[in-house]
N, CA, C and O of each residue as an XYZ file, in Angstrom:
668
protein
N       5.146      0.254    -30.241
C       3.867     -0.346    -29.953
C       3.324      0.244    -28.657
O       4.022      0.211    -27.644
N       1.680      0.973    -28.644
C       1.529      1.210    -27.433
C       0.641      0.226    -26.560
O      -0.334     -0.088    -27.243
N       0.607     -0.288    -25.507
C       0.360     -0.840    -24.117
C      -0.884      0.060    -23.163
O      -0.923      1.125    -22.548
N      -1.522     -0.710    -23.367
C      -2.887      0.075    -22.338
C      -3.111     -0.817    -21.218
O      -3.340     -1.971    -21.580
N      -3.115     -0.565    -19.551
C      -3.329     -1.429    -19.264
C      -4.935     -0.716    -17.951
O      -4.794      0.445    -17.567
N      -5.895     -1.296    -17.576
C      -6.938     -0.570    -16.805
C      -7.480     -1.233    -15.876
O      -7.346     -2.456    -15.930
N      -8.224     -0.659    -14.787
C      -8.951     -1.360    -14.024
C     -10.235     -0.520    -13.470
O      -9.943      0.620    -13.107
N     -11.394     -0.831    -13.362
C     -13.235      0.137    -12.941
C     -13.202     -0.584    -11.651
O     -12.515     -1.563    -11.357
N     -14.115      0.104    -10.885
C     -14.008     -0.212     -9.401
C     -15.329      0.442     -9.060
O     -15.670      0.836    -10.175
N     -16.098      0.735     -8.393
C     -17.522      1.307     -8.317
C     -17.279      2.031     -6.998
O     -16.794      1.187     -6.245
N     -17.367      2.968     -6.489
C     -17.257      3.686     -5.215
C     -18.179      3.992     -5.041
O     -18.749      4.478     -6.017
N     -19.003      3.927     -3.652
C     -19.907      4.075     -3.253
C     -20.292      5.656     -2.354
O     -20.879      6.008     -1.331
N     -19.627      6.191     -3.357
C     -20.159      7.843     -2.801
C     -20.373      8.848     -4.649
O     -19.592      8.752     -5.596
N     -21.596      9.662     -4.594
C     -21.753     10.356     -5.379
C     -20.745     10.772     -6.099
O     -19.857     11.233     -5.382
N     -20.473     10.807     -7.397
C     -19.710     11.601     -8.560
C     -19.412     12.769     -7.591
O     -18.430     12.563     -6.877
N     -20.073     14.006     -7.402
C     -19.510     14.963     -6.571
C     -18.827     15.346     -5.663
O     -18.121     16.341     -5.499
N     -19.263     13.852     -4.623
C     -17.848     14.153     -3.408
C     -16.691     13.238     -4.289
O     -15.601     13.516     -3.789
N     -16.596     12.729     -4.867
C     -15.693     11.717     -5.592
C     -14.646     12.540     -6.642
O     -13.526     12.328     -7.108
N     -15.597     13.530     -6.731
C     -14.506     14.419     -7.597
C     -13.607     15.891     -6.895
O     -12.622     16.506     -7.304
N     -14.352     16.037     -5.864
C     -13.937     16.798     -4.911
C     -12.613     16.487     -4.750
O     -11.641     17.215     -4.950
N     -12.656     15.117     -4.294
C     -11.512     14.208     -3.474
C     -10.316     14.451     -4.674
O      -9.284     15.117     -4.598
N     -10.983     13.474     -6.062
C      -9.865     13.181     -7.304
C      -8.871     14.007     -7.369
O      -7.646     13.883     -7.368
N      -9.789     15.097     -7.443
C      -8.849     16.223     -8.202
C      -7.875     16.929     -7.001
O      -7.070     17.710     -7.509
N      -7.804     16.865     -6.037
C      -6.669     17.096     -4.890
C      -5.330     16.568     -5.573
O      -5.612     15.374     -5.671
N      -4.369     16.670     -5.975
C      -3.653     15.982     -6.272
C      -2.432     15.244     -5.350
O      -1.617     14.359     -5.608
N      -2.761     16.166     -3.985
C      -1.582     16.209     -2.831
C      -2.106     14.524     -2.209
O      -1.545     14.059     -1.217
N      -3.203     13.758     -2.923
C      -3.361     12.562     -1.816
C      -3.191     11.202     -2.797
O      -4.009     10.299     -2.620
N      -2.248     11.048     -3.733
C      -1.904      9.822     -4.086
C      -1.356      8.943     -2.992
O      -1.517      7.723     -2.949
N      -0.824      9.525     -2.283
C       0.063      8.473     -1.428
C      -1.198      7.821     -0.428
O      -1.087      6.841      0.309
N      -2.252      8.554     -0.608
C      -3.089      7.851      0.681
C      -3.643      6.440     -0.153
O      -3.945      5.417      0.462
N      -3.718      6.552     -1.564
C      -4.466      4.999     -2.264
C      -3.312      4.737     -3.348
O      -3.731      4.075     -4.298
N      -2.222      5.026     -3.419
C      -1.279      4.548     -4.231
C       0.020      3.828     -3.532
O       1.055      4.363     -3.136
N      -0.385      2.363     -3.506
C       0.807      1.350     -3.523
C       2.527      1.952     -3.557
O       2.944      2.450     -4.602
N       3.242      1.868     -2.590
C       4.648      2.600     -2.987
C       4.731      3.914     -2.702
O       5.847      4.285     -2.335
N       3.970      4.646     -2.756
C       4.496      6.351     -2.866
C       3.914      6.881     -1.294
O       3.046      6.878     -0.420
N       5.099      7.278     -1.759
C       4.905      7.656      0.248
C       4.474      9.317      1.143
O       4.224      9.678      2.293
N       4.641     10.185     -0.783
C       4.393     11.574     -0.492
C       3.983     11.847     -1.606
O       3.949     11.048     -2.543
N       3.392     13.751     -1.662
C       3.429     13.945     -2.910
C       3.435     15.288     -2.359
O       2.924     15.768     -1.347
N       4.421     15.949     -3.646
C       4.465     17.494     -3.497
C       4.189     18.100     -4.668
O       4.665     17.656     -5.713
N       3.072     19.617     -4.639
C       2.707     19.926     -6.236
C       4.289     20.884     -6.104
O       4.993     21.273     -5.172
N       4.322     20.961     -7.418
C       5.349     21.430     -8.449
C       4.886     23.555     -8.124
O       3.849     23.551     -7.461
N       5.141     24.406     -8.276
C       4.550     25.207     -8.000
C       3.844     25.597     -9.719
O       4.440     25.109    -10.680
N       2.532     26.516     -9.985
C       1.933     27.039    -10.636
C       0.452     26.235    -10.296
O       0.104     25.732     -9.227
N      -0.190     26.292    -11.419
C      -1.782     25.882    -11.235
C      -1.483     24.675    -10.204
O      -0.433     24.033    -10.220
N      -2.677     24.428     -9.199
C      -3.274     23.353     -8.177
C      -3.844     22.469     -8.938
O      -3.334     21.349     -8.917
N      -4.831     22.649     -9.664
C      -5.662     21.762    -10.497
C      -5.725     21.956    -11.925
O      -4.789     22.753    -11.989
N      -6.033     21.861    -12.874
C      -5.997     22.115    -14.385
C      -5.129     21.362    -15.347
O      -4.296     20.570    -14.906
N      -5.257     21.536    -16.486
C      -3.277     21.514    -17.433
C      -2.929     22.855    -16.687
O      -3.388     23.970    -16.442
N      -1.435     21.763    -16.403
C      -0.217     22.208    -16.099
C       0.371     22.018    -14.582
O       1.475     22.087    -14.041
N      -1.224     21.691    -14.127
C      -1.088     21.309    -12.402
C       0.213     19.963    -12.353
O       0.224     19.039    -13.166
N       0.981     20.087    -11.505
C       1.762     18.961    -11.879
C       2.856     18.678    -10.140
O       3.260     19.561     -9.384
N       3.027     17.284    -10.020
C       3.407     17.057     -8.785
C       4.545     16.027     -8.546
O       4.371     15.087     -9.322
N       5.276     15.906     -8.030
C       6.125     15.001     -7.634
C       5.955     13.665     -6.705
O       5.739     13.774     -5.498
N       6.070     12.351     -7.378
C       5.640     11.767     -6.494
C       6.636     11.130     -5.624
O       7.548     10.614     -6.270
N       6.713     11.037     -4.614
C       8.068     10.263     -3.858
C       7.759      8.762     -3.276
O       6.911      8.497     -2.424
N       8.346      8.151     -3.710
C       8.375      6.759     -3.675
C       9.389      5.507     -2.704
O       9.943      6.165     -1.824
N       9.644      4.577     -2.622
C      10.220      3.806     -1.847
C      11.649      3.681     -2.345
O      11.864      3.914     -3.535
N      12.885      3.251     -1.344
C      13.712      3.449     -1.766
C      14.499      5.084     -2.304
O      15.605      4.913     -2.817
N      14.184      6.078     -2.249
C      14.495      7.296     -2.555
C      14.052      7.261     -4.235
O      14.782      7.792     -5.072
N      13.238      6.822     -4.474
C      12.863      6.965     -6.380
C      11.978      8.169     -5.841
O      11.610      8.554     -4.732
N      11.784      8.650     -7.391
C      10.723     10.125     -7.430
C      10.170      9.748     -8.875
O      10.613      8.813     -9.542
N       9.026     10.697     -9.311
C       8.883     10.672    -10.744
C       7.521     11.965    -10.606
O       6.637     12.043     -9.753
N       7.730     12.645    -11.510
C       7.089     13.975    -11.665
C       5.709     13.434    -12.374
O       5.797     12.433    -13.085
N       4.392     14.096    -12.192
C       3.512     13.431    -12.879
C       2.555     15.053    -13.161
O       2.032     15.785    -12.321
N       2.612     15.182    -14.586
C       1.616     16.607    -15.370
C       0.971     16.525    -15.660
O       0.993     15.592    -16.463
N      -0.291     17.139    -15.553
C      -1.937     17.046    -15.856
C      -1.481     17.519    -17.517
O      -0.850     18.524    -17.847
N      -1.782     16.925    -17.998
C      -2.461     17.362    -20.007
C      -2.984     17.244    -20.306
O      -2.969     17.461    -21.518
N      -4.512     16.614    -19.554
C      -6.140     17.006    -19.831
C      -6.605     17.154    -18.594
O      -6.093     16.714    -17.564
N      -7.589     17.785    -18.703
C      -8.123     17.920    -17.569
C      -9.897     18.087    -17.968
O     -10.168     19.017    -18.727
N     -10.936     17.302    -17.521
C     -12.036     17.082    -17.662
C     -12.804     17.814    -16.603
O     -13.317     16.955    -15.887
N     -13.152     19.168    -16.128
C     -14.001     19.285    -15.073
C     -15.054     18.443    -14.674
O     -15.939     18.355    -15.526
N     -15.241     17.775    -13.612
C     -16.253     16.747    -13.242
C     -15.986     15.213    -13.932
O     -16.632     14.226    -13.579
N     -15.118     15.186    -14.788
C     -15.364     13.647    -15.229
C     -13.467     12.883    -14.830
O     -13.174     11.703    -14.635
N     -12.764     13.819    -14.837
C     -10.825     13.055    -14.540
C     -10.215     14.179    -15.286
O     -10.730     15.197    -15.748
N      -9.043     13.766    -15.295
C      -7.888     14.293    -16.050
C      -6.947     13.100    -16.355
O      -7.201     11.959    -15.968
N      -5.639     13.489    -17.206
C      -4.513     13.069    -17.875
C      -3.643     13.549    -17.229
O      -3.645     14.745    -16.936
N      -2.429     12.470    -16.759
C      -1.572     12.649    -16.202
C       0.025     11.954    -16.975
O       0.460     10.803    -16.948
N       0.633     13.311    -17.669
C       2.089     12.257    -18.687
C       2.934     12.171    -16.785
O       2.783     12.897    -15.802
N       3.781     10.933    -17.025
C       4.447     10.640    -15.773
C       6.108     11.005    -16.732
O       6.502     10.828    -17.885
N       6.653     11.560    -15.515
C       8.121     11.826    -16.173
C       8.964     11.774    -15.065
O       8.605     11.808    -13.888
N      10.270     11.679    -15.557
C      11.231     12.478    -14.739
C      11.954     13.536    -15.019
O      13.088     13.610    -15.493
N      10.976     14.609    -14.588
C      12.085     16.165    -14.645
C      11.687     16.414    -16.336
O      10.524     16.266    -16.709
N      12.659     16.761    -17.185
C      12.480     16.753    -18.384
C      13.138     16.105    -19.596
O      13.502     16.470    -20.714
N      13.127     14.639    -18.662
C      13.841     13.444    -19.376
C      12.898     12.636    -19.693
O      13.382     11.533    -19.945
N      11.562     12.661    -19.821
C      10.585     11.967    -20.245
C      10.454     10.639    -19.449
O      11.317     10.287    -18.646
N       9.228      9.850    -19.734
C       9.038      8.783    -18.529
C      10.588      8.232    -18.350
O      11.672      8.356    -18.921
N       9.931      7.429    -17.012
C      11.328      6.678    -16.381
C      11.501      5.170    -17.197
O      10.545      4.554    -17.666
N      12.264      4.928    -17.230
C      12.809      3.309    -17.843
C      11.743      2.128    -16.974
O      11.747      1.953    -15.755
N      11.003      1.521    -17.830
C      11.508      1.116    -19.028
C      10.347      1.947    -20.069
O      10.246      1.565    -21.235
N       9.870      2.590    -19.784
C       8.832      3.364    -20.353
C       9.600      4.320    -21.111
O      10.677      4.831    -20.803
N       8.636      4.557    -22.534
C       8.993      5.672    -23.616
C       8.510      6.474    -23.372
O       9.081      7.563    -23.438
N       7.202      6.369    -22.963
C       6.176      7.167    -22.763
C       5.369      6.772    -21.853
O       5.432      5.607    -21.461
N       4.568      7.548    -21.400
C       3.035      7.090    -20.185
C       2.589      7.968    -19.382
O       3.102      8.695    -18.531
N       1.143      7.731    -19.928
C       0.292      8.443    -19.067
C      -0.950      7.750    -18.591
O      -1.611      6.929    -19.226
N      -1.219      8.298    -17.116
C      -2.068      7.565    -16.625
C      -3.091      8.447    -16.376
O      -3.005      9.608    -15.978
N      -4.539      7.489    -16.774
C      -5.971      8.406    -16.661
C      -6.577      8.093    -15.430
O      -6.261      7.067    -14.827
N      -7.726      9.167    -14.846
C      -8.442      8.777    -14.098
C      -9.529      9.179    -14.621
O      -9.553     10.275    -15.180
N     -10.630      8.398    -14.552
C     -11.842      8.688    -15.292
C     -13.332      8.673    -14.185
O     -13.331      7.605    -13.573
N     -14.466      9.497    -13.821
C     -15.219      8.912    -12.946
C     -16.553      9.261    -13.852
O     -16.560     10.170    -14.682
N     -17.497      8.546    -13.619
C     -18.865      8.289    -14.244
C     -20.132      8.116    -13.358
O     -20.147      7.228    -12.505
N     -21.111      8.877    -13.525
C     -22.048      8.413    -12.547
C     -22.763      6.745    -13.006
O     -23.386      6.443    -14.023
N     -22.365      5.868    -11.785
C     -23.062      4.592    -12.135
C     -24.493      4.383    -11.245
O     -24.964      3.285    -10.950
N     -25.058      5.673    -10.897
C     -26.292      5.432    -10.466
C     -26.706      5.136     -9.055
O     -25.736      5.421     -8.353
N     -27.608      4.734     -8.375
C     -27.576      4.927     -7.052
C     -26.799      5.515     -5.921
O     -26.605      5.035     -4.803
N     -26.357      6.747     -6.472
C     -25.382      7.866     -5.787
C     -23.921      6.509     -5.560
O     -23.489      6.118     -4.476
N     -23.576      6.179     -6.585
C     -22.203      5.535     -6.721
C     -21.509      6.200     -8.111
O     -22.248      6.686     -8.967
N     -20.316      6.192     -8.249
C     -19.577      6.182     -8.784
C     -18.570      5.213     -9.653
O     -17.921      4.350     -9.062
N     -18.468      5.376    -10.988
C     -17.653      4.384    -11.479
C     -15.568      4.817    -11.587
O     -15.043      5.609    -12.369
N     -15.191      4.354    -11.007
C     -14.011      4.974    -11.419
C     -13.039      4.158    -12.080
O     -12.633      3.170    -11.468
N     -12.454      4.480    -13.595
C     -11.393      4.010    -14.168
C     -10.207      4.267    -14.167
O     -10.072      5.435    -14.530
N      -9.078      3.712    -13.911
C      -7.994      4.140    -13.705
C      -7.185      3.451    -15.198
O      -7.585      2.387    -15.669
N      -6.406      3.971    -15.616
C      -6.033      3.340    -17.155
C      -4.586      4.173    -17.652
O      -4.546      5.193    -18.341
N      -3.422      3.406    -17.078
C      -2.232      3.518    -18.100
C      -2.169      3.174    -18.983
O      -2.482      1.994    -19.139
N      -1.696      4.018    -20.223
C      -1.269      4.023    -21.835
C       0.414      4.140    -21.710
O       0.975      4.832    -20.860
N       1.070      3.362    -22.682
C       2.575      3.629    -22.406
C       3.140      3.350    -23.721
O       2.279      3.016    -24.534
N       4.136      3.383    -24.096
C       5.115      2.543    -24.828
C       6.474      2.169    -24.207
O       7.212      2.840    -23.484
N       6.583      1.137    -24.599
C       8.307      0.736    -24.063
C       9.449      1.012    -24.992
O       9.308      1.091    -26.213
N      10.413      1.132    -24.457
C      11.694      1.549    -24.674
C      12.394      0.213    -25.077
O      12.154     -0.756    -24.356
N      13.433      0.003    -26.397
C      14.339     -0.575    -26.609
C      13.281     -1.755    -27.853
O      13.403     -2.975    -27.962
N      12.372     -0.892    -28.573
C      12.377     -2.223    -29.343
C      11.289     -3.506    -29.058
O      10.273     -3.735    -28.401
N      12.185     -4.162    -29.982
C      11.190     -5.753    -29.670
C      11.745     -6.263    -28.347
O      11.301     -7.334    -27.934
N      12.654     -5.627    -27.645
C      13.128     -6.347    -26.435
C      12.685     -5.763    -25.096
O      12.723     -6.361    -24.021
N      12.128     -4.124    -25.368
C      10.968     -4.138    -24.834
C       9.515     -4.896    -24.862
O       8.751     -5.346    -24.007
N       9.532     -4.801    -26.323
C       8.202     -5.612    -26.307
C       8.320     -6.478    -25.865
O       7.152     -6.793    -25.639
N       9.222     -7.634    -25.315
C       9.780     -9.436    -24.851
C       9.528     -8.589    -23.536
O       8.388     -8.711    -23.088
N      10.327     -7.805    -22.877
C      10.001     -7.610    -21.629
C       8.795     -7.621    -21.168
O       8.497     -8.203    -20.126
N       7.638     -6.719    -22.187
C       6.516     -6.298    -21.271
C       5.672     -7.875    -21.215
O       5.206     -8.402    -20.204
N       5.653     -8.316    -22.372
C       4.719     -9.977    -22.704
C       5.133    -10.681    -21.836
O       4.320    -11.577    -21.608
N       6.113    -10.743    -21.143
C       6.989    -12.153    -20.581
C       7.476    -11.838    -19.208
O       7.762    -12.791    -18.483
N       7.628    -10.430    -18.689
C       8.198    -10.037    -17.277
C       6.975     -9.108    -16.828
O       6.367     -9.591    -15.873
N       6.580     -8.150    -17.192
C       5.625     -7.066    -16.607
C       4.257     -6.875    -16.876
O       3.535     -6.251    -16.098
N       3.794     -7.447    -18.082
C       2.463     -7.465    -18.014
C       1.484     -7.607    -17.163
O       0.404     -7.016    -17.177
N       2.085     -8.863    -15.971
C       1.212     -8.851    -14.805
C       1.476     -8.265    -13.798
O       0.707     -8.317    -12.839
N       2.827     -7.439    -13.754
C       2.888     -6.321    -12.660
C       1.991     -5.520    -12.816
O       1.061     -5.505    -12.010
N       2.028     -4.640    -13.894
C       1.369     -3.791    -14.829
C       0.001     -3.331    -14.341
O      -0.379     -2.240    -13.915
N      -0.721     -4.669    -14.559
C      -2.002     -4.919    -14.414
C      -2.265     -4.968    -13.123
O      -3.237     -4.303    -12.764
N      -1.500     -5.750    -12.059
C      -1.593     -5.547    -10.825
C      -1.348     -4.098    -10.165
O      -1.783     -3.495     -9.184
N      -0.486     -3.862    -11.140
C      -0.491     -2.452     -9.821
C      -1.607     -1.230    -10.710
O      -1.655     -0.088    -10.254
N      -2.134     -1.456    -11.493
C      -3.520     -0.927    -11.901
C      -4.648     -0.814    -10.920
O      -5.163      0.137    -10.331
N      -4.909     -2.429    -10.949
C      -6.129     -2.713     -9.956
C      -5.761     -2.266     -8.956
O      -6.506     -1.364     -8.572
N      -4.869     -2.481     -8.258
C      -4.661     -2.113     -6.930
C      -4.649     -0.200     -6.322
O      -4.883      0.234     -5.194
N      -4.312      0.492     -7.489
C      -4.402      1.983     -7.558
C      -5.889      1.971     -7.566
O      -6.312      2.626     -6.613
N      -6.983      1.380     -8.413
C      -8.365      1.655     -8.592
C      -8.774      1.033     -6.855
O      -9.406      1.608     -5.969
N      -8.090     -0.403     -6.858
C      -8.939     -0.580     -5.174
C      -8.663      0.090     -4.129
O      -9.533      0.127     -3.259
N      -7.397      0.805     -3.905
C      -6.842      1.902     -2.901
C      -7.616      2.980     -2.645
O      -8.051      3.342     -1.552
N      -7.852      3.755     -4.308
C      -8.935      4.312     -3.921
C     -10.098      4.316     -3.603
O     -10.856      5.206     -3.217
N     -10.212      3.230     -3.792
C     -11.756      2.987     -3.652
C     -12.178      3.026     -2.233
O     -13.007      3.733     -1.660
N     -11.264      1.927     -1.743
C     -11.163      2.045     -0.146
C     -10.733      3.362      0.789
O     -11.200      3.731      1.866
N      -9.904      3.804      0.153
C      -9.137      5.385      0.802
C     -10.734      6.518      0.966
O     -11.103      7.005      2.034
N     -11.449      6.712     -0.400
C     -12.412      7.126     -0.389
C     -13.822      6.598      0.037
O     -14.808      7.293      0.285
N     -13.730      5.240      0.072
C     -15.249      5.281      1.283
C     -15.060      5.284      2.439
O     -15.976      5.580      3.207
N     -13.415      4.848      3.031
C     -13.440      5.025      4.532
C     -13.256      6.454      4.805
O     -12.996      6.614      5.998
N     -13.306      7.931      3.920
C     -13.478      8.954      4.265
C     -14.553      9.716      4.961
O     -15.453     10.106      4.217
N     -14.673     10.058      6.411
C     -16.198     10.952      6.704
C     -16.167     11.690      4.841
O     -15.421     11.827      3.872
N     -17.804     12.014      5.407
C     -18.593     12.775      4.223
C     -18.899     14.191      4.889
O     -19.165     14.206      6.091
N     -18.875     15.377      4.169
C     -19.829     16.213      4.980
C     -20.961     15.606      5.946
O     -21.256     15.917      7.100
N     -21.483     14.659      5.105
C     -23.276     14.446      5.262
C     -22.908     13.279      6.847
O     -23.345     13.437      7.987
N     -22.258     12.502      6.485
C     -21.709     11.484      7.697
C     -21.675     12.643      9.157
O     -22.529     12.641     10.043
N     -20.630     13.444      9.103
C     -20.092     14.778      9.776
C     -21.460     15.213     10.429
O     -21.771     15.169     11.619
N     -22.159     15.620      9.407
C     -23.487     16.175     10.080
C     -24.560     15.020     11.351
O     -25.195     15.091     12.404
N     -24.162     14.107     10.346
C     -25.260     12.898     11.574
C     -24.755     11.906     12.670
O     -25.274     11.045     13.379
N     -23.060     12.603     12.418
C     -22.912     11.719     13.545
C     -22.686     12.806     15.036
O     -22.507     12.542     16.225
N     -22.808     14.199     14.206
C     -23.054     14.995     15.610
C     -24.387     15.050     16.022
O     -24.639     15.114     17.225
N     -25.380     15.030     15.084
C     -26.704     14.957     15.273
C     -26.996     13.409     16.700
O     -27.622     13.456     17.760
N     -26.385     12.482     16.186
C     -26.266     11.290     17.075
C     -25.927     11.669     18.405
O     -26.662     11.561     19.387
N     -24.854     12.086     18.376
C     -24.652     12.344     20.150
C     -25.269     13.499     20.435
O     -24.488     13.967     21.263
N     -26.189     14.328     20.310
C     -26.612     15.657     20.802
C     -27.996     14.721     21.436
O     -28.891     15.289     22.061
């Protein structure tokens, strides 16, 4: 059975600097809950195949590979470890980032894990009854990280007027 779980958040800077930012892949740790680094994998920076390690609390890791990639709108990210496929309790999973122009130079951004669990109907008991509301929480909280990570960023345009200010 697969498990979708998502959260939209509206950022208040243009699709363009918003995608500038996204697609960096070296700055999860600045709006992602837990992860404390990230190192790319070597070959492509951005695209399929761009792919990075994320390092986490406690000494955990988990490798995460672009397998779509949308110029200007997100990419697909399968999460693994190494080439043992996702980590437990997960069969599978990948997490999207999606951005949309919502108009008045804002941005919509979706963040949205797809997964399946491991072991059955006793996964399935797990996710209904223990994790569903982790799940979901640590969704929203990846969409509000960034949200916040990226408007408290200067802008070029900020850059320009706040030297303009003191001159």
């Amino acid at each position: 059975m697969n498990y979708e779980a998502s959260a939209r958040v509206v950022i208040s800077l243009p699709k363009e600097q918003v995608w500038a930012r996204l697609q960096d892949l070296t700055l999860a740790h600045c709006y992602v809950p837990g992860v404390l680094r990230c190192e790319l994998h070597q070959g492509p920076v951005t695209g399929v195949g761009a792919s990075r390690r994320v390092h986490q609390k406690f000494g955990r890791w988990l490798d995460e590979t672009v397998v779509e990639w949308n110029e200007g709108r997100g990419f697909v990210l399968r999460l693994h470890r190494g080439d043992k496929g996702a980590p437990a309790p997960f069969r599978q999973a990948q997490f999207r980032y999606q951005i949309d122009d919502a108009g008045n130079q804002q941005t919509a951004f979706t963040a949205r894990l797809s997964f399946s669990m491991r072991w059955g109907r006793v996964g399935a008991w797990l996710y209904r009854r223990l994790l569903r509301g982790a799940v979901n929480r640590t969704i929203r909280d990846v969409a509000g990280g960034l949200k916040e990570f990226y408007e408290s960023q200067p802008t070029a345009a900020n850059d320009v007027n706040r030297k303009l200010d003191r001159e």
